[in-house]
Amino acid sequence: MHSDSFLDLCRAAVGPSNVLTDAADKAPYLTDWRRRYTGDALAVLRPGNTDEVAAVMHACHAHRIAVVPQGGNTGLCGGATPAGGDAAARGVVVVSLQRLNRVRQVDPLNNTITVEAGVILQQLQDVAREHGRLFPLSLAAEGSCTIGGNLSTNAGGTAVLRYGNTRELCLGLEVVTARGEVWNGLRGLRKDNTGYDLRDLFIGAEGTLGIITAAVMKLFPAPRARVTALAAVPSPRAALALLAIAQSHASAMLTGFELMSAMCMELVTRHFPQLRYPFAEHHPQVVLLELSDSEGEQHARGIFETMMEAALDAGVVTDAVVAESVQQSRDFWNLREHIPLAQVEEGKNIKHDIAVPISRVADFIETTDALVQDAFPGARMVTFGHLGDGNLHYNVSPPAGVDHDQFLQHQDAINLIVHNSVQAHDGSISAEHGLGQLKVEENRRYKSEVELAMMRAIKQALDPQHLMNPGKVV
Amino acid sequence: MHSDSFLDLCRAAVGPSNVLTDAADKAPYLTDWRRRYTGDALAVLRPGNTDEVAAVMHACHAHRIAVVPQGGNTGLCGGATPAGGDAAARGVVVVSLQRLNRVRQVDPLNNTITVEAGVILQQLQDVAREHGRLFPLSLAAEGSCTIGGNLSTNAGGTAVLRYGNTRELCLGLEVVTARGEVWNGLRGLRKDNTGYDLRDLFIGAEGTLGIITAAVMKLFPAPRARVTALAAVPSPRAALALLAIAQSHASAMLTGFELMSAMCMELVTRHFPQLRYPFAEHHPQVVLLELSDSEGEQHARGIFETMMEAALDAGVVTDAVVAESVQQSRDFWNLREHIPLAQVEEGKNIKHDIAVPISRVADFIETTDALVQDAFPGARMVTFGHLGDGNLHYNVSPPAGVDHDQFLQHQDAINLIVHNSVQAHDGSISAEHGLGQLKVEENRRYKSEVELAMMRAIKQALDPQHLMNPGKVV
């Protein structure tokens, strides 16, 4: 039988124990961690190295079997879960990269690390630290997401302001193509102009053009100190003014700039009363700032003092606390990191991962809040995010007393209001989470036909049989 | 006649005065500034805005006329000059972007500037400065090269260590496709994951996939001070050790790290005796370091002192001078910038624009010097470059007393030695100048067939009639 001969090829390639066909064995790979997407697949394949990935892809290509690449399965848009119904599932496999988990090389002098796709982000951070280096990518799922997934979704996180997205942290890739060929593009070079930028094409393609199997990532000298501060500001507009002041005083030392609305802090302090909130009262907006200093803590504290004085003088900041210890810095970050958890405690809300030009963030919030209030009076805005990148998690909770599940019926209407406003502010409807299967249709609404046509042409060029991660991105 | 009806379309699109067909009018566009490449073309077209570029491209597409896009015509690899003989020329036009020279928008709060492709790099730097911002791209041709050319070749320069190549400085593009459609990808966003990274595909493609007509470029807060130092080091290996010390002490403040061999300094001081060379004697290697400081000159000087003390203690540096004034910083840069001019005075040599991993620079220089000396005893190595990026201008001059023109007969043999050594050190044969027509063949020698096939597939996808800049890159 067709699928039997295919599975035999796979068993020969990766060993029988790494071809999962039993429903219970497959299950963890077929549902995303938030349990929003469930698909089915003929099998889950677990290759252990690049050659095995190539062998598997070669078999898939020969048998016209579609491939869903998967890393830590922590995505938020269903990009790593098979899409489509049962019929489609007969022609689909999940290829898990988790067994490709070796650190191949650390080169401290070149400030690079070469890792396989299945290496967990936190492990990468740890290895860098052991070599006196920083790998700056940091995000909520870092304990279980893989660098291959980070690359495929061009993950963002909390240090983009200084170090860029995952894209900017990558120098070279190893990729297995849709035809099962290995492209060794594992260059550790800061400059290389010898042809088209294939690397950046595979980054952020969510596995629809090929499978990333390894990467050369940038490292940075570890800062001698990191110091955090919280500043109370009267409005998003004031937060933007504070950003300009902070950048002028701290330049590249400014590694974090996170905005949190009063509603966010109210939820966090209510649901997690054990967290230490340093202000006596709630403020309209709170900003978390982080400085990373190559000199030391005293120097960073000095910069903060000058900066906050300038901000208080300019009327931009109404109150500010600079962390006195590593523990207090940790406490401040805890407030920020508990916002998503507090939202879970509070009940479901309607989430958006958007970006606009930094200069338009305040306009966006004011305009969009008004539009949402107009349509859904009393809706509560849980807005927070990476203001230094213009990236907001713009989440809408039901008015007090309204059932959360019931409110979710308005999801499409609210998405439309928010995304139309994003478009009007020259923004992006997916800043750091990717498109996956969640936003493919929505993306078509906002992208020009010229751009969509180029995307389709590239898909056709690199994956002419459309076997790579069908139903995602394009 | 075929070409007449085409030229009529062009005249209608851009006005008769911007369709140059007279040989004398065309001449400046048909030879590169170093007079190494001369081609011919049916006409030189000078559109004045994006719509005119689109109209011209539409006409070219309809008449199957090939297009050579051109900016400031300062490229070093013949990428902006028509390739091929007279027969080919009947089907080729040069499209000059020089009249697209408007700054469309400056957004200081977003730290972005939107410019048309024909804006001169220096003008971009100046406009940024007027807004209290820095546009960091800086290279020898900045007075005449255009940002469109910088983007198309992914230009490097002296500030890549901190700010990246032109690629890393760009947030969004406007492109006219091979079919004459306008893609508006002029996004000023720090995060955007809504599809394939088309921007980075056009960057560095040297006009072979479409014409870049405008771009959103990143700006940075202007540093309060820039201070330069010169350090004498015994070897390239010691220079690498100094780099690690400097990065540990200065982190992102370190914005320049240039290596210059004794031979470079000897040529510069001999041909330009008016330049102030601060050391009493010649050293095996001299490093130019630059700090950009958001606090001020005193602070930068303090960092330099700590750093140089550590380097002297480690035996990495034998002598060092920190510039005492802006003028002295300028003097130090002058030494660096006069190396290419001193080479011109000295006579032609055989140039290479290569990159290797930073950790392998010393190995590369030692090994390659030995190989060249073995084959051509007495050859003089004029090696300098952006050590912080692993990018060397590895130039070979004839032995003393040997005629320079005669020595150039060995160019192919020396290229082979150098580029094979680059390959053996996992490097790039074109770090910051691109491929143009100079290195297309050479590139095929070193790229894998998998990579070349993907490049051809992308070319086919976006320019199926192969009208864009034929004979370049692929």
PDB file of C-alpha atoms in Angstrom, chain B residues 67-213:
ATOM      1  CA  VAL B  67      17.376  46.870 -17.755  1.00  0.00           C
ATOM      2  CA  VAL B  68      20.547  47.879 -15.942  1.00  0.00           C
ATOM      3  CA  PRO B  69      19.567  49.919 -12.861  1.00  0.00           C
ATOM      4  CA  GLN B  70      22.136  52.517 -11.826  1.00  0.00           C
ATOM      5  CA  GLY B  71      22.604  54.774  -8.803  1.00  0.00           C
ATOM      6  CA  GLY B  72      25.760  56.830  -8.326  1.00  0.00           C
ATOM      7  CA  ASN B  73      27.772  54.502 -10.565  1.00  0.00           C
ATOM      8  CA  THR B  74      30.432  54.077  -7.879  1.00  0.00           C
ATOM      9  CA  GLY B  75      30.324  50.271  -7.659  1.00  0.00           C
ATOM     10  CA  LEU B  76      33.555  48.303  -7.654  1.00  0.00           C
ATOM     11  CA  CYS B  77      32.366  45.143  -9.446  1.00  0.00           C
ATOM     12  CA  GLY B  78      30.684  46.464 -12.591  1.00  0.00           C
ATOM     13  CA  GLY B  79      27.174  45.762 -11.314  1.00  0.00           C
ATOM     14  CA  ALA B  80      25.773  49.045 -12.655  1.00  0.00           C
ATOM     15  CA  THR B  81      27.395  48.905 -16.100  1.00  0.00           C
ATOM     16  CA  PRO B  82      25.876  46.947 -19.001  1.00  0.00           C
ATOM     17  CA  ALA B  83      27.675  43.675 -19.606  1.00  0.00           C
ATOM     18  CA  GLY B  84      28.087  41.882 -22.915  1.00  0.00           C
ATOM     19  CA  GLY B  85      28.870  43.056 -26.413  1.00  0.00           C
ATOM     20  CA  ASP B  86      27.278  45.306 -29.043  1.00  0.00           C
ATOM     21  CA  ALA B  87      24.676  42.796 -30.085  1.00  0.00           C
ATOM     22  CA  ALA B  88      23.346  42.596 -26.559  1.00  0.00           C
ATOM     23  CA  ALA B  89      23.383  46.382 -26.248  1.00  0.00           C
ATOM     24  CA  ARG B  90      20.557  46.789 -28.762  1.00  0.00           C
ATOM     25  CA  GLY B  91      18.250  45.181 -26.233  1.00  0.00           C
ATOM     26  CA  VAL B  92      19.490  46.964 -23.092  1.00  0.00           C
ATOM     27  CA  VAL B  93      18.774  50.265 -21.374  1.00  0.00           C
ATOM     28  CA  VAL B  94      20.363  51.845 -18.336  1.00  0.00           C
ATOM     29  CA  VAL B  95      17.764  53.174 -15.889  1.00  0.00           C
ATOM     30  CA  SER B  96      19.380  55.866 -13.778  1.00  0.00           C
ATOM     31  CA  LEU B  97      17.718  56.515 -10.426  1.00  0.00           C
ATOM     32  CA  GLN B  98      19.549  59.783  -9.807  1.00  0.00           C
ATOM     33  CA  ARG B  99      16.473  61.960 -10.307  1.00  0.00           C
ATOM     34  CA  LEU B 100      14.593  60.080  -7.574  1.00  0.00           C
ATOM     35  CA  ASN B 101      16.364  62.158  -4.971  1.00  0.00           C
ATOM     36  CA  ARG B 102      13.736  63.306  -2.489  1.00  0.00           C
ATOM     37  CA  VAL B 103      13.729  62.801   1.233  1.00  0.00           C
ATOM     38  CA  ARG B 104      10.096  61.851   1.664  1.00  0.00           C
ATOM     39  CA  GLN B 105       9.822  61.849   5.439  1.00  0.00           C
ATOM     40  CA  VAL B 106      11.873  62.143   8.605  1.00  0.00           C
ATOM     41  CA  ASP B 107      10.304  60.626  11.727  1.00  0.00           C
ATOM     42  CA  PRO B 108      12.650  61.365  14.652  1.00  0.00           C
ATOM     43  CA  LEU B 109      10.437  59.619  17.226  1.00  0.00           C
ATOM     44  CA  ASN B 110      10.349  56.439  15.138  1.00  0.00           C
ATOM     45  CA  ASN B 111      14.031  56.943  14.333  1.00  0.00           C
ATOM     46  CA  THR B 112      13.390  56.504  10.619  1.00  0.00           C
ATOM     47  CA  ILE B 113      13.892  58.386   7.402  1.00  0.00           C
ATOM     48  CA  THR B 114      12.114  57.608   4.135  1.00  0.00           C
ATOM     49  CA  VAL B 115      14.244  58.381   1.110  1.00  0.00           C
ATOM     50  CA  GLU B 116      14.143  57.797  -2.607  1.00  0.00           C
ATOM     51  CA  ALA B 117      16.769  55.563  -4.185  1.00  0.00           C
ATOM     52  CA  GLY B 118      18.751  58.406  -5.782  1.00  0.00           C
ATOM     53  CA  VAL B 119      19.454  60.281  -2.543  1.00  0.00           C
ATOM     54  CA  ILE B 120      23.220  60.621  -2.078  1.00  0.00           C
ATOM     55  CA  LEU B 121      24.488  58.859   1.057  1.00  0.00           C
ATOM     56  CA  GLN B 122      26.127  62.015   2.399  1.00  0.00           C
ATOM     57  CA  GLN B 123      22.856  63.933   2.046  1.00  0.00           C
ATOM     58  CA  LEU B 124      21.119  61.251   4.060  1.00  0.00           C
ATOM     59  CA  GLN B 125      23.774  61.548   6.773  1.00  0.00           C
ATOM     60  CA  ASP B 126      23.350  65.348   6.754  1.00  0.00           C
ATOM     61  CA  VAL B 127      19.565  65.279   7.043  1.00  0.00           C
ATOM     62  CA  ALA B 128      19.827  62.828   9.936  1.00  0.00           C
ATOM     63  CA  ARG B 129      22.311  65.131  11.691  1.00  0.00           C
ATOM     64  CA  GLU B 130      19.974  68.121  11.257  1.00  0.00           C
ATOM     65  CA  HIS B 131      17.387  66.131  13.240  1.00  0.00           C
ATOM     66  CA  GLY B 132      19.830  65.203  16.001  1.00  0.00           C
ATOM     67  CA  ARG B 133      20.108  61.693  14.641  1.00  0.00           C
ATOM     68  CA  LEU B 134      22.828  59.503  13.216  1.00  0.00           C
ATOM     69  CA  PHE B 135      22.624  57.602   9.951  1.00  0.00           C
ATOM     70  CA  PRO B 136      25.642  55.387  10.494  1.00  0.00           C
ATOM     71  CA  LEU B 137      26.414  54.009   7.026  1.00  0.00           C
ATOM     72  CA  SER B 138      29.746  55.483   5.997  1.00  0.00           C
ATOM     73  CA  LEU B 139      32.076  54.558   3.158  1.00  0.00           C
ATOM     74  CA  ALA B 140      34.617  56.101   0.815  1.00  0.00           C
ATOM     75  CA  ALA B 141      32.154  56.930  -1.987  1.00  0.00           C
ATOM     76  CA  GLU B 142      29.600  58.589   0.315  1.00  0.00           C
ATOM     77  CA  GLY B 143      29.814  61.908  -1.523  1.00  0.00           C
ATOM     78  CA  SER B 144      28.489  60.366  -4.740  1.00  0.00           C
ATOM     79  CA  CYS B 145      27.000  56.924  -4.094  1.00  0.00           C
ATOM     80  CA  THR B 146      23.231  56.649  -3.675  1.00  0.00           C
ATOM     81  CA  ILE B 147      21.250  54.841  -1.021  1.00  0.00           C
ATOM     82  CA  GLY B 148      19.612  52.746  -3.750  1.00  0.00           C
ATOM     83  CA  GLY B 149      23.029  51.491  -4.785  1.00  0.00           C
ATOM     84  CA  ASN B 150      24.015  50.951  -1.152  1.00  0.00           C
ATOM     85  CA  LEU B 151      20.905  48.826  -0.666  1.00  0.00           C
ATOM     86  CA  SER B 152      21.307  46.911  -3.910  1.00  0.00           C
ATOM     87  CA  THR B 153      24.880  45.963  -3.017  1.00  0.00           C
ATOM     88  CA  ASN B 154      24.238  45.713   0.744  1.00  0.00           C
ATOM     89  CA  ALA B 155      27.157  48.068   1.301  1.00  0.00           C
ATOM     90  CA  GLY B 156      29.310  47.702   4.403  1.00  0.00           C
ATOM     91  CA  GLY B 157      31.776  50.397   5.438  1.00  0.00           C
ATOM     92  CA  THR B 158      33.336  51.422   8.701  1.00  0.00           C
ATOM     93  CA  ALA B 159      30.454  51.211  11.203  1.00  0.00           C
ATOM     94  CA  VAL B 160      29.185  47.678  10.561  1.00  0.00           C
ATOM     95  CA  LEU B 161      30.653  46.430  13.831  1.00  0.00           C
ATOM     96  CA  ARG B 162      28.009  48.380  15.737  1.00  0.00           C
ATOM     97  CA  TYR B 163      25.224  49.159  13.281  1.00  0.00           C
ATOM     98  CA  GLY B 164      25.376  46.351  10.708  1.00  0.00           C
ATOM     99  CA  ASN B 165      25.455  46.436   6.921  1.00  0.00           C
ATOM    100  CA  THR B 166      22.994  48.436   4.839  1.00  0.00           C
ATOM    101  CA  ARG B 167      20.636  45.448   5.124  1.00  0.00           C
ATOM    102  CA  GLU B 168      20.412  45.870   8.890  1.00  0.00           C
ATOM    103  CA  LEU B 169      19.740  49.599   8.490  1.00  0.00           C
ATOM    104  CA  CYS B 170      16.659  49.139   6.318  1.00  0.00           C
ATOM    105  CA  LEU B 171      13.111  48.602   7.576  1.00  0.00           C
ATOM    106  CA  GLY B 172      11.143  48.793   4.359  1.00  0.00           C
ATOM    107  CA  LEU B 173      11.371  49.152   0.585  1.00  0.00           C
ATOM    108  CA  GLU B 174       9.451  50.397  -2.383  1.00  0.00           C
ATOM    109  CA  VAL B 175      10.299  48.318  -5.445  1.00  0.00           C
ATOM    110  CA  VAL B 176       9.267  48.344  -9.082  1.00  0.00           C
ATOM    111  CA  THR B 177       9.096  44.748 -10.242  1.00  0.00           C
ATOM    112  CA  ALA B 178      10.362  43.322 -13.505  1.00  0.00           C
ATOM    113  CA  ARG B 179       6.810  43.600 -14.835  1.00  0.00           C
ATOM    114  CA  GLY B 180       6.523  47.261 -13.953  1.00  0.00           C
ATOM    115  CA  GLU B 181       4.336  46.883 -10.891  1.00  0.00           C
ATOM    116  CA  VAL B 182       4.946  48.968  -7.776  1.00  0.00           C
ATOM    117  CA  TRP B 183       5.384  47.087  -4.506  1.00  0.00           C
ATOM    118  CA  ASN B 184       4.833  49.434  -1.588  1.00  0.00           C
ATOM    119  CA  GLY B 185       6.728  47.777   1.226  1.00  0.00           C
ATOM    120  CA  LEU B 186       7.701  51.085   2.855  1.00  0.00           C
ATOM    121  CA  ARG B 187       7.121  49.932   6.408  1.00  0.00           C
ATOM    122  CA  GLY B 188       8.718  51.709   9.313  1.00  0.00           C
ATOM    123  CA  LEU B 189       8.218  48.786  11.691  1.00  0.00           C
ATOM    124  CA  ARG B 190      10.638  47.115  14.094  1.00  0.00           C
ATOM    125  CA  LYS B 191       8.566  43.956  14.117  1.00  0.00           C
ATOM    126  CA  ASP B 192       6.513  42.529  11.284  1.00  0.00           C
ATOM    127  CA  ASN B 193       5.970  38.828  10.683  1.00  0.00           C
ATOM    128  CA  THR B 194       3.317  38.811   7.988  1.00  0.00           C
ATOM    129  CA  GLY B 195       4.979  36.774   5.275  1.00  0.00           C
ATOM    130  CA  TYR B 196       8.179  36.111   3.386  1.00  0.00           C
ATOM    131  CA  ASP B 197      11.011  38.568   3.812  1.00  0.00           C
ATOM    132  CA  LEU B 198      10.922  40.148   0.370  1.00  0.00           C
ATOM    133  CA  ARG B 199      12.791  43.205   1.608  1.00  0.00           C
ATOM    134  CA  ASP B 200      15.997  41.288   2.254  1.00  0.00           C
ATOM    135  CA  LEU B 201      15.676  39.503  -1.067  1.00  0.00           C
ATOM    136  CA  PHE B 202      15.859  42.772  -3.012  1.00  0.00           C
ATOM    137  CA  ILE B 203      18.623  44.102  -0.757  1.00  0.00           C
ATOM    138  CA  GLY B 204      21.930  42.853  -2.110  1.00  0.00           C
ATOM    139  CA  ALA B 205      20.355  41.527  -5.330  1.00  0.00           C
ATOM    140  CA  GLU B 206      22.202  44.199  -7.349  1.00  0.00           C
ATOM    141  CA  GLY B 207      19.134  45.074  -9.375  1.00  0.00           C
ATOM    142  CA  THR B 208      18.661  41.564 -10.769  1.00  0.00           C
ATOM    143  CA  LEU B 209      15.204  41.045  -9.238  1.00  0.00           C
ATOM    144  CA  GLY B 210      13.614  44.498  -9.476  1.00  0.00           C
ATOM    145  CA  ILE B 211      14.412  48.180  -8.968  1.00  0.00           C
ATOM    146  CA  ILE B 212      14.502  49.662  -5.473  1.00  0.00           C
ATOM    147  CA  THR B 213      12.898  53.105  -5.752  1.00  0.00           C
TER     148      THR B 213
END
